Each structure stands twice: as C-alpha cells, then as structure tokens.
Amino acid sequence: MEDRLYYHELECYRDADDALLRECGNADYLDLSLLPTETMREEVRRYFRDRGTHVTLRTVTREKAHYKLFCQALQGRRKLPDSLLGWEESKWVQILKGYMLQNGISLTRESVSVYGTVHTVQARQIMFVRRLIQFLQPEDERPEQEKDMWYLDKLDIEIEQNPIYRTNTLNFTGICQTGIREEVKQAIYLHLKYENLGTVKREMSSLRMFSKYLEEQQKEVTSCKEIDRRLVEEYLIHIATSGGSGKSNSDNIIKLRSVLETVGKLFDWPHLEKLLINTDIPQEVQAEFKVYSDNELKRLNEQITKLDEQITRCMVIHQMLGTRISDTLTLQRDCLSQSNGMDMIKIRQVKSTVYEKPISAELAALIRKAIQYSKERYGDAVYIFVDEKDTSRPLQYTTIKHKVLALIQRENLRDDEGKHFRFPSHMFRRTYGAKLTELHLDDWTISKLLGHRGVHTVVHYRKMNNLILAAETRRAREEQTRILLENLDGWEDEYEQIRQDD
C-alpha cells in the first residue's frame, strides 16, 4: 500500500471549498513514510480516515503539521515499539515535549474563552498526540455500565434530558478512588432511570469534588463504606471555608447525600443513609434579582441584528415571549393558532407544563417567518430552531450562547456598569416579567403569561420594577412626613420652621 494518504480519500474532502484545495496544491496528502514502522503507518492512516468524518479538511491540514512534528520527534530514537500502542500515552507525550523544548517550541498556549478570559492550555501538538493514542486504544468489551466512560446511547435505559443540551457520555474517571467509583456507578445507573440527566450530571460533579477532597485529605478512604460522620463533618468545614457560593455548596451537599443514600441501600450500608442531615445543608445565598435596563436592551438589540438571521429571530422571539431559553429553542412548527381572531402560541415547557397565551400580530408574523425559513432549510424538522448537525434536535444552547458571546466580544458590548455583557438568558425572562408589572396586571395574569403554576414568584418581579420601587418609596416618605407634621402640633414656635421647610 502506498505510504501516502491523499485528502480526496477523506470524507471531509467533499465539503472543502475550492480556495482551500488550491491552497493545498500538490501537498494534498499525508506522508506516512515519515513513521518508522508499517504498523504505525496503518494506525495513523486509520486515525485520519476517522478524523475526516468529524472535522473539516482545514482542521486536517492543521493537524498535518502536528503529525509532521511528532514524526520528527521520533526520528533517530532507538528501540521504538512497533506500534503506537506499545507505550503508554505519557511516554509518547514525554518524547514530543522533549523535542519541542529542544527546538524552542512552547508546551502551552493561551486560549481565550467565549467570555473573553484567557487561560493557559496545552499546545495543540501535544493534544494531537494524546488524541491519536486515545483513538487507537482497543475497544472496551465490558458491559457499558462497568466502564469508566459511559456512552449513554449504549445503555439499555431511556434517559430523560433537556433537548437543548447535547450530552453523549458520563465520565467516571474524575472519581479517583477505584472502590468508590465502582460503587457510585451502580447508584448513578439507578438514578438515570428516574432522574433527569441534568440532575445526574450535578450529582457527578458533587462526587468529583468529594473524591478530590478525599484524595488530598483522606487518602486512606477507598470505599463509601468507610465514610463516617466525622469525615463528613470535616468535609463540610472544608467546603464552607473554600470560598464557594452558598447556592452551589448547598446543591453539592444535597446531590452528594442523594448518591450516598442510594449506595447505602444498594450495598446494605445503612449508616450512609444517616450521614447527612438537613441542618448540614448550608442556606442558599439568594442571587441578586437583576433585569436589563432599557438602555442595555437597546445596545444589545442593535447588535443582535448582525447575527445569522435565524439566530436573530430566535433572540428577538425569546425576548418578546418571556419564556425560558429551553422553551424558546424547543418551539415547534405547529405552535401558532388563532382563537376569536387573536393569535395564540402553544409553549411546551421543558421543565413544566404546556400552556397557551395570546401574542401580538407582529410577533406571530415573526414566528411565521422563522417557520418558513426552517421549512426551506431543514425540510420536515419538528422544531422551528434546528440543530444543523442533527435536524431532529432543536438548536443547541451552547451554539446560540457562543454566537452571542462572540458578538459581545467582537463589538465590545458593555452593560450599564461598564462590564462586558454575559449571556444570562434568563434575564430576558425577568425583564419581561418586570415589564408586565409596569402594566399594573394582577398576579394571576402575570403568572399565566409566564407559564408559572402559581403566583408566589410574581413578588420578585414586582420588587425589581424600578417604577414601582420609586412609587413605594415615595408613598412611604409621604406617610412619614404626614405623621411628623401631625406630631408638630402643639410644639414650640421654633419647630414650625420644619413645617415651612417642608
């Protein structure tokens, strides 16, 4: 077989643009002869063939440079194994790092997040080698629930999850203790049958935090059976003094308790069911209930129009409906109807019930335009806003989040405090609720328009409304003035100055 892998053999070649193909010119292949053994050549060939089904040709051309650097690092080395599987991943990475240091190539790079923050991460050359070695690992033939990485579509259970978040795996490798890892796998498998995937992921997060603490502070603990009240109290002190927020701390404790109680039931360790009591859970620190000001909304909306037209429609519809972002992204094409000449919309809440509410003719027209666009672009898809990678799914939250945050960074959009806007999509819903209170609607009507089951949360929107706050303050001050003036009657003349000043 020829020691070359031509780009036209890769699946991504079909979608490559002409400019890139011209740029490649005669160098439109990977030279496999740079590797010292035939086995390695076939392994790299398999890797790039598979890689071509997941990434663009431009990404492949970038990885070609990383591949050539790796080959250079291997040249001249003695006693190399016949296969890339002959050594552990760490050994290959060590060889590459040594070569990079000798040639003045940095082992790290700066990565800018969608929020504009800068992080130091591994160099792409090192990440390439790690990805290559991991790809070549033989398939684990154990039952899925015994593995340390679960592919959810391979589990024999139906999993409930929010459709706007794509989660393919659960990774248990962050739980350092082998015994605890195997025990909690059984608990998590049971929870997946009855809980939403989002809840299970938060349980996994709490377990990783707990495992990290044990690894650093309690190395002798290797099984959940060994966890006692003394250890739990020490952990509670640790997280209370580690600087985390009250809300995250309380949620982590609740999720940890849930998993430990399930482990206790499964393995007949009853003491685990009584380790954590209600008073152990720290009180949540209520986050400040913020809304967008009119000026902030104006600045945002002026720039949102620069996004892709369907993304722009999505953001405008989201604001005008006042729904949760999950409910906006999962709007279906049959959501519109009419009742007594009024346009109505059916909102299938992901986290709650289905409800209908009236909307303006202008908003209905915008939604119809979005539906038309979706039909022309994606055919018979269910949703109005569609995930381009999988048209059976709605537009993913991370997709719209990254696009909006990239716009914020690019246009240097800042809030009234001079800080870059973030993407708290729920603030649009809060702003919508606060605007409803300005219309002097009753609590029941506001709760129905927001899709709430009851009226108990409406008070938050009323408190946040600036006009109402100002009016309440003015009435309180007027009442105080009235009481003060009444009490001035009968006092000496010098106090009359107060009445005159008022």
XYZ file of N, CA and C in Angstrom, residues 147-324:
534
model
N -17.863 0.225 32.556
C -16.759 1.038 32.050
C -16.645 2.336 32.850
N -15.500 2.990 32.699
C -15.300 4.278 33.363
C -15.835 5.438 32.532
N -16.149 5.178 31.285
C -16.772 6.181 30.413
C -18.011 5.551 29.793
N -19.171 6.101 30.123
C -20.416 5.559 29.600
C -20.862 6.346 28.378
N -21.144 5.643 27.293
C -21.832 6.252 26.159
C -23.324 6.022 26.376
N -24.046 7.103 26.558
C -25.431 7.000 27.012
C -26.320 6.248 26.031
N -26.010 6.347 24.737
C -26.849 5.646 23.765
C -26.639 4.136 23.801
N -25.622 3.680 24.536
C -25.369 2.242 24.646
C -25.962 1.643 25.914
N -26.506 2.486 26.776
C -27.167 1.974 27.972
C -28.565 1.485 27.602
N -29.012 0.473 28.293
C -30.298 -0.143 27.952
C -31.459 0.523 28.686
N -31.388 1.834 28.860
C -32.455 2.556 29.551
C -32.777 3.833 28.781
N -34.003 4.295 28.949
C -34.411 5.556 28.336
C -34.055 6.693 29.279
N -33.330 7.659 28.774
C -32.807 8.729 29.623
C -33.553 10.024 29.333
N -34.017 10.662 30.395
C -34.713 11.938 30.263
C -33.692 13.070 30.303
N -33.702 13.909 29.283
C -32.766 15.023 29.271
C -33.353 16.205 28.520
N -32.836 17.380 28.842
C -33.255 18.604 28.175
C -32.733 18.573 26.739
N -33.608 18.686 25.750
C -33.157 18.523 24.355
C -32.216 19.615 23.861
N -32.101 20.746 24.576
C -31.223 21.818 24.081
C -29.780 21.626 24.530
N -29.530 20.579 25.309
C -28.160 20.262 25.723
C -27.800 18.883 25.180
N -26.679 18.795 24.510
C -26.243 17.513 23.958
C -25.233 16.873 24.917
N -25.613 15.766 25.503
C -24.724 15.023 26.389
C -24.643 13.591 25.886
N -23.460 13.165 25.505
C -23.288 11.824 24.949
C -22.679 10.840 25.938
N -21.945 11.361 26.918
C -21.204 10.468 27.811
C -21.315 10.908 29.267
N -21.045 9.964 30.146
C -20.793 10.241 31.558
C -19.412 9.682 31.875
N -18.570 10.518 32.464
C -17.173 10.152 32.695
C -16.925 9.982 34.191
N -16.542 8.775 34.584
C -16.305 8.478 35.998
C -14.826 8.555 36.374
N -13.965 8.884 35.417
C -12.531 8.874 35.713
C -12.140 9.962 36.710
N -12.990 10.976 36.877
C -12.688 12.020 37.848
C -12.859 11.573 39.284
N -13.429 10.391 39.495
C -13.544 9.819 40.840
C -12.309 8.957 41.052
N -11.404 9.434 41.872
C -10.057 8.849 41.961
C -10.039 7.468 42.613
N -10.879 7.256 43.609
C -10.843 6.017 44.386
C -11.583 4.910 43.624
N -10.872 3.834 43.311
C -11.454 2.763 42.498
C -12.699 2.170 43.145
N -12.627 1.920 44.443
C -13.767 1.326 45.136
C -14.987 2.227 45.098
N -14.794 3.496 45.419
C -15.907 4.448 45.396
C -16.457 4.585 43.986
N -15.568 4.601 42.996
C -16.008 4.737 41.606
C -16.947 3.598 41.218
N -16.564 2.367 41.557
C -17.393 1.223 41.193
C -18.718 1.229 41.950
N -18.703 1.701 43.174
C -19.937 1.728 43.975
C -20.916 2.776 43.448
N -20.398 3.958 43.136
C -21.313 5.019 42.694
C -21.812 4.770 41.271
N -21.092 3.978 40.492
C -21.597 3.633 39.158
C -22.973 2.989 39.269
N -23.118 2.100 40.232
C -24.400 1.417 40.386
C -25.491 2.389 40.822
N -25.125 3.329 41.690
C -26.105 4.320 42.140
C -26.512 5.241 40.993
N -25.535 5.682 40.214
C -25.824 6.584 39.098
C -26.667 5.876 38.042
N -26.381 4.618 37.793
C -27.171 3.860 36.819
C -28.637 3.803 37.251
N -28.853 3.614 38.543
C -30.219 3.587 39.066
C -30.871 4.961 38.950
N -30.118 6.018 39.249
C -30.667 7.373 39.181
C -31.039 7.761 37.751
N -30.283 7.265 36.772
C -30.583 7.588 35.378
C -31.970 7.098 34.964
N -32.465 6.102 35.644
C -33.778 5.560 35.306
C -34.909 6.470 35.767
N -34.632 7.287 36.785
C -35.716 8.048 37.405
C -35.486 9.559 37.415
N -34.265 9.998 37.194
C -33.956 11.416 37.292
C -33.603 11.990 35.927
N -33.759 13.295 35.810
C -33.316 13.991 34.612
C -31.795 13.933 34.520
N -31.284 13.870 33.304
C -29.840 13.768 33.110
C -29.108 14.965 33.714
N -29.726 16.142 33.669
C -29.098 17.316 34.260
C -28.857 17.137 35.750
N -29.812 16.517 36.446
C -29.647 16.245 37.877
C -28.514 15.259 38.109
N -28.451 14.224 37.289
C -27.391 13.221 37.426
C -26.018 13.846 37.184
N -25.928 14.749 36.230
C -24.643 15.410 35.959
C -24.197 16.252 37.149
N -25.145 16.889 37.830
C -24.779 17.654 39.029
C -24.352 16.712 40.151
N -24.958 15.532 40.212
C -24.514 14.532 41.191
C -23.085 14.094 40.896
N -22.786 13.909 39.625
C -21.424 13.531 39.241
C -20.433 14.625 39.629
N -20.828 15.861 39.442
C -19.957 16.979 39.805
C -19.682 16.989 41.305
N -20.712 16.756 42.113
C -20.524 16.735 43.567
C -19.633 15.569 43.986
N -19.747 14.442 43.286
C -18.908 13.284 43.592
C -17.445 13.549 43.254
N -17.203 14.232 42.144
C -15.815 14.555 41.780
C -15.185 15.485 42.812
N -15.964 16.452 43.285
C -15.453 17.353 44.320
C -15.118 16.588 45.595
N -16.012 15.696 45.984
C -15.801 14.906 47.198
C -14.598 13.986 47.037
N -14.477 13.372 45.866
C -13.353 12.477 45.598
C -12.024 13.232 45.639
N -12.023 14.440 45.080
C -10.803 15.250 45.104
C -10.394 15.573 46.537
N -11.391 15.886 47.365
C -11.096 16.164 48.777
C -10.499 14.926 49.448
N -11.090 13.762 49.202
C -10.571 12.531 49.802
C -9.146 12.252 49.337
N -8.885 12.492 48.056
C -7.552 12.245 47.515
C -6.516 13.150 48.173
N -6.911 14.365 48.500
C -5.966 15.319 49.079
C -5.873 15.226 50.599
N -6.997 14.900 51.248
C -7.036 14.980 52.708
C -7.251 13.636 53.411
N -7.853 12.675 52.718
C -8.223 11.406 53.364
C -7.853 10.238 52.453
N -6.588 10.084 52.161
C -6.145 9.087 51.192
C -6.483 7.656 51.595
N -6.668 7.426 52.888
C -6.926 6.059 53.350
C -8.331 5.577 53.002
N -9.217 6.489 52.631
C -10.602 6.120 52.312
C -10.676 5.660 50.859
N -11.101 4.421 50.650
C -11.179 3.870 49.292
C -12.566 3.339 48.950
N -13.466 3.331 49.930
C -14.815 2.809 49.710
C -15.818 3.683 50.447
N -17.026 3.749 49.917
C -18.086 4.510 50.584
C -18.387 3.936 51.968
N -18.125 2.654 52.145
C -18.377 2.007 53.434
C -17.561 2.652 54.547
N -16.407 3.221 54.192
C -15.501 3.800 55.184
C -15.841 5.249 55.527
N -16.827 5.815 54.861
C -17.209 7.207 55.125
C -18.058 7.252 56.392
N -17.636 8.050 57.356
C -18.389 8.165 58.605
C -18.736 9.628 58.874
N -19.417 9.843 59.991
C -19.887 11.189 60.317
C -18.725 12.152 60.539
N -17.658 11.677 61.152
C -16.506 12.545 61.395
C -15.938 13.059 60.078
N -15.796 12.166 59.108
C -15.257 12.564 57.809
C -16.190 13.568 57.129
N -17.484 13.312 57.224
C -18.456 14.214 56.598
C -18.373 15.606 57.215
N -18.255 15.680 58.528
C -18.169 16.988 59.182
C -16.908 17.736 58.756
N -15.807 17.012 58.603
C -14.577 17.653 58.137
C -14.742 18.172 56.705
N -15.462 17.404 55.893
C -15.700 17.841 54.515
C -16.606 19.070 54.486
N -17.603 19.095 55.352
C -18.499 20.250 55.412
C -17.737 21.510 55.801
N -16.812 21.374 56.737
C -15.981 22.517 57.129
C -15.114 22.957 55.954
N -14.592 21.974 55.228
C -13.723 22.274 54.078
C -14.459 23.093 53.023
N -15.656 22.660 52.636
C -16.351 23.380 51.566
C -16.899 24.714 52.062
N -17.187 24.796 53.372
C -17.692 26.062 53.914
C -16.611 27.132 53.934
N -15.358 26.706 53.964
C -14.243 27.665 54.041
C -13.451 27.755 52.738
N -13.968 27.114 51.688
C -13.216 27.088 50.426
C -13.587 28.226 49.493
N -14.567 29.040 49.881
C -14.904 30.210 49.079
C -15.984 29.996 48.054
N -16.645 28.830 48.043
C -17.727 28.602 47.097
C -18.977 29.363 47.494
N -19.892 29.524 46.542
C -21.128 30.246 46.827
C -22.068 29.370 47.635
N -22.941 30.000 48.405
C -23.884 29.261 49.225
C -24.790 28.365 48.411
N -25.221 28.861 47.253
C -26.132 28.079 46.425
C -25.450 26.822 45.910
N -24.221 26.957 45.403
C -23.527 25.790 44.864
C -23.178 24.810 45.970
N -22.799 25.318 47.144
C -22.460 24.430 48.253
C -23.661 23.613 48.694
N -24.806 24.258 48.828
C -25.995 23.535 49.279
C -26.412 22.488 48.254
N -26.347 22.832 46.979
C -26.721 21.869 45.937
C -25.758 20.691 45.916
N -24.468 20.963 46.094
C -23.482 19.878 46.107
C -23.726 18.915 47.263
N -24.067 19.444 48.426
C -24.321 18.584 49.583
C -25.578 17.749 49.359
N -26.611 18.367 48.808
C -27.857 17.639 48.543
C -27.609 16.501 47.558
N -26.850 16.786 46.500
C -26.588 15.758 45.487
C -25.693 14.655 46.040
N -24.706 15.022 46.847
C -23.835 14.012 47.451
C -24.638 13.112 48.380
N -25.511 13.710 49.167
C -26.347 12.913 50.078
C -27.217 11.933 49.299
N -27.775 12.388 48.188
C -28.640 11.522 47.389
C -27.899 10.281 46.906
N -26.674 10.475 46.407
C -25.905 9.336 45.886
C -25.477 8.409 47.018
N -24.996 8.981 48.120
C -24.550 8.144 49.237
C -25.703 7.335 49.819
N -26.887 7.923 49.890
C -28.044 7.183 50.394
C -28.379 6.013 49.475
N -28.278 6.228 48.165
C -28.550 5.142 47.221
C -27.501 4.047 47.335
N -26.233 4.436 47.475
C -25.168 3.441 47.673
C -25.441 2.638 48.939
N -25.871 3.324 49.999
C -26.179 2.632 51.249
C -27.270 1.595 51.086
N -28.292 1.927 50.315
C -29.390 0.974 50.082
C -28.925 -0.204 49.223
N -28.128 0.092 48.188
C -27.697 -0.959 47.269
C -26.758 -1.964 47.928
N -25.879 -1.481 48.797
C -24.860 -2.350 49.392
C -25.170 -2.717 50.845
N -26.348 -2.322 51.302
C -26.765 -2.619 52.673
C -25.782 -2.029 53.690
N -25.477 -0.756 53.493
C -24.660 0.007 54.451
C -25.549 1.108 55.026
N -26.377 0.787 55.993
C -27.401 1.737 56.465
C -26.841 3.030 57.037
N -25.598 3.022 57.502
C -25.056 4.253 58.088
C -24.931 5.370 57.048
N -24.834 5.006 55.752
C -24.721 6.028 54.712
C -26.020 6.816 54.544
N -27.133 6.212 54.956
C -28.421 6.883 54.811
C -28.652 7.933 55.893
N -27.772 7.960 56.901
C -27.947 8.899 58.011
C -26.743 9.824 58.188
N -25.842 9.806 57.218
C -24.621 10.601 57.354
C -24.898 12.097 57.339
N -25.757 12.515 56.440
C -26.031 13.944 56.264
C -27.458 14.246 56.704
N -27.596 15.269 57.521
C -28.911 15.681 57.996
C -29.237 17.056 57.417
N -30.478 17.457 57.550
C -30.926 18.697 56.909
C -30.135 19.918 57.358
N -29.739 19.942 58.625
C -29.008 21.112 59.125
C -27.586 21.187 58.577
N -27.120 20.118 57.929
C -25.792 20.158 57.295
C -25.800 20.971 56.009
N -26.970 21.144 55.441
C -27.069 21.822 54.148
C -27.049 23.324 54.374
N -26.036 24.017 53.879
C -25.949 25.468 54.113
C -27.090 26.203 53.437
N -27.483 27.306 54.037
C -28.540 28.110 53.444
C -28.068 28.706 52.126
N -28.983 28.722 51.183
C -28.648 29.313 49.896
C -28.573 30.825 50.014
N -27.541 31.383 49.396
C -27.439 32.833 49.301
C -28.203 33.257 48.055
N -29.292 33.971 48.254
C -30.122 34.358 47.121
C -29.370 35.322 46.208
N -29.282 34.935 44.953
C -28.603 35.797 43.984
C -29.410 37.076 43.764
N -28.689 38.133 43.427
C -29.366 39.394 43.156
C -30.273 39.233 41.939
N -31.503 39.676 42.090
C -32.509 39.516 41.036
C -32.377 40.686 40.064
N -31.638 40.470 38.981
C -31.339 41.554 38.056
C -32.227 41.486 36.818
N -32.440 42.650 36.226
C -33.106 42.738 34.926
C -32.304 43.686 34.050
N -32.531 43.599 32.745
C -31.871 44.519 31.827
C -32.563 45.884 31.872
N -31.768 46.933 31.841
C -32.343 48.269 31.721
C -32.746 48.505 30.266
N -33.534 49.539 30.032
C -33.947 49.853 28.661
C -32.742 50.163 27.783
N -31.764 50.872 28.343
C -30.566 51.203 27.566
C -29.756 49.956 27.228
N -29.684 49.021 28.176
C -28.947 47.783 27.917
C -29.623 46.973 26.816
N -30.937 46.879 26.883
C -31.663 46.153 25.838
C -31.462 46.808 24.475
N -31.455 48.123 24.460
C -31.261 48.832 23.197
C -29.884 48.531 22.616
N -28.855 48.568 23.467
C -27.496 48.293 22.977
C -27.374 46.863 22.462
N -27.959 45.930 23.195
C -27.890 44.532 22.776
C -28.614 44.305 21.457
N -29.825 44.806 21.369
C -30.644 44.531 20.189
C -30.125 45.222 18.941
N -29.441 46.338 19.112
C -28.834 46.995 17.954
C -27.781 46.103 17.303
N -27.105 45.292 18.123
C -26.026 44.452 17.609
C -26.484 43.032 17.267
N -27.546 42.578 17.922
C -28.033 41.220 17.672
C -28.407 41.028 16.207
N -28.807 42.106 15.557
C -29.186 42.012 14.143
C -28.010 41.638 13.248
N -26.792 41.682 13.785
C -25.614 41.309 12.998
C -25.379 39.799 12.989
N -26.156 39.073 13.789
C -26.034 37.617 13.818
C -26.749 37.006 12.616
N -26.575 35.711 12.444
C -27.323 34.964 11.433
C -28.816 35.266 11.587
N -29.538 35.370 10.470
C -30.923 35.845 10.525
C -31.818 34.982 11.408
N -31.629 33.663 11.406
C -32.483 32.812 12.234
C -32.101 32.928 13.708
N -30.824 33.117 13.991
C -30.394 33.344 15.373
C -30.971 34.668 15.871
N -30.961 35.684 15.010
C -31.539 36.977 15.383
C -33.019 36.835 15.693
N -33.743 36.118 14.836
C -35.169 35.895 15.099
C -35.361 35.185 16.435
N -34.526 34.199 16.678
C -34.630 33.432 17.923
C -34.476 34.345 19.135
N -33.478 35.220 19.110
C -33.231 36.103 20.246
C -34.361 37.107 20.440
N -34.899 37.638 19.347
C -35.998 38.604 19.453
C -37.262 37.913 19.962
N -37.564 36.742 19.416
C -38.739 35.986 19.859
C -38.604 35.615 21.331
N -37.398 35.243 21.734
C -37.145 34.888 23.139
C -37.482 36.057 24.064
N -37.075 37.245 23.673
C -37.364 38.423 24.496
C -38.854 38.736 24.527
N -39.505 38.626 23.383
C -40.909 39.032 23.297
C -41.851 38.021 23.940
N -41.437 36.758 23.989
C -42.271 35.741 24.632
C -42.059 35.693 26.141
N -40.856 36.052 26.592
C -40.566 35.975 28.019
C -40.476 34.554 28.533
N -40.101 33.624 27.670
C -40.003 32.216 28.053
C -38.596 31.882 28.534
N -38.455 30.696 29.104
C -37.119 30.174 29.380
C -36.451 29.878 28.039
